[in-house]
Amino acid sequence: MTQYNRPNETVFASGAKPGELENFPDIARGWGIAFDQTDGIPPMEWFNALFKRSDEAVRYLLQKGISEWSPTEDYPIGAHVQESDKVWKAKVSSSGKRPSQTPSDWVETALSRDALVTLIQEQLGGIGIKVRVRVASTANLNLSGLQIIDGINVLDGDRVLVKNQNLEAANGIYVVSSTAWVRASDADSSNKVQPGMLIHIESGNSQLNSLWQLATDGPIVLGSTGLAFEMVAGYTGVNPGTYRSLTVDRYGRITAGNNPSTLADYGISAATQAEAEAGSDNFKPMTPLRVAQAIYVRLVQATESVLGLAKTATQAQTNAGTDDATIVTPKKLRAGFSASLGVNGYISFPSWLGGVIFQWGYYSGSLDDLTALITFPIPFPNLNMNVSVTADGGQSGAGYFVTAGAQKVSTAQFRLNGYGTNMPSIGYHWFAIGY
């Protein structure tokens, strides 16, 4: 295919190259025909030369699409031209001003794909968003050769976020090579590495699809300033689930979660024993032990004048009758007390009342002279102190009388002695005391 060049703007015969000169008059007013020079009929060669020039100009425009800029052309606002392998649009009316050198008059337009990609990258770099990297380091790296990073075999040309170097000034974005690595072109100078720039991690076992930010404050001198990167989005290692306690970093990410079961796990301080006993704090919770301690400190020994607590007396304490700080229950009071309320009976008092026993009975006899061995309803445990007898019955008048007496035999018996005259039937009441 024939490649057409831009036609020569010189239209005069004096500008023709050797061999190109046709017998065509030089007319200062431009293209035209003077009939007085040709007897009214232009030679065919003149038409052929004119049409050839017009055809070449049209084909040139068809091939180019947009004409090349000309220093002699006047361009109105909005005109499009090519210059320096780029397409430009006139911002103002212009003449003789080369587009690539006069940005006040011309603006680049109709970018190529590569130029558009470059422009987008430059603009993203300006706002701090870098082209994604394949992986990010997890430890100090030897910045040379192909290797495995975060479980991924990196290849020649892969971009890597290096963020764990022992020397933080060596951190940054690098391009993998089988030899020594170099910094990526969008992060190889101080003005391209700005605080807050963001880098997306494409792959990796632990950092897949995470977003990292340069946390170092400016100004930054690449190669001298330590570069620190922090994850601002991505998997933090916390498994999905429901948690009652969470740890959140300054970017709002959940970095830990657990389910506390005690106040201490929640970071809540319970009241101390001193605080529980003082009873003045109105904010701290109390454990069952502290509640008991708070109550106990307010429970004092009960006395005749002080309301408080008192223990229940033991039977031994009740029997001893000397303790004045315990309480005697009805059961303890009843213990040791017994009675048999009949013609022959007794009342036995508890030991705390001295253990005294009262016994009584009735004996009926039919002889004037009587001696009877009487057994007590219950034996005295320790001592038969006294027995008294009273006669019951007899007749009035001269010659009738009765007497009675008692003789202690043991703690279980006594002997009743009775005597009377003319008494065919008589009874005796007796009463004994002991303990």
mmCIF file of C-alpha atoms in Angstrom, residues 313-324 332 350-355:
data_model
loop_
_atom_site.group_PDB
_atom_site.id
_atom_site.type_symbol
_atom_site.label_atom_id
_atom_site.label_comp_id
_atom_site.label_asym_id
_atom_site.label_seq_id
_atom_site.Cartn_x
_atom_site.Cartn_y
_atom_site.Cartn_z
ATOM 1 C CA ALA A 313 -27.103 -23.165 122.992
ATOM 2 C CA THR A 314 -26.045 -26.777 123.132
ATOM 3 C CA GLN A 315 -27.683 -29.090 125.580
ATOM 4 C CA ALA A 316 -24.544 -29.002 127.653
ATOM 5 C CA GLN A 317 -24.655 -25.203 127.738
ATOM 6 C CA THR A 318 -28.346 -25.300 128.618
ATOM 7 C CA ASN A 319 -27.754 -27.797 131.391
ATOM 8 C CA ALA A 320 -24.805 -25.803 132.730
ATOM 9 C CA GLY A 321 -26.879 -22.639 132.835
ATOM 10 C CA THR A 322 -23.852 -20.310 132.803
ATOM 11 C CA ASP A 323 -23.665 -19.049 129.150
ATOM 12 C CA ASP A 324 -25.291 -15.658 128.534
ATOM 13 C CA LYS A 332 -33.381 -27.734 124.989
ATOM 14 C CA PRO A 350 -34.011 -30.651 134.175
ATOM 15 C CA SER A 351 -30.501 -30.435 135.435
ATOM 16 C CA TRP A 352 -30.287 -26.720 134.520
ATOM 17 C CA LEU A 353 -32.962 -26.272 137.213
ATOM 18 C CA GLY A 354 -31.018 -28.388 139.669
ATOM 19 C CA GLY A 355 -32.455 -31.738 138.639
#
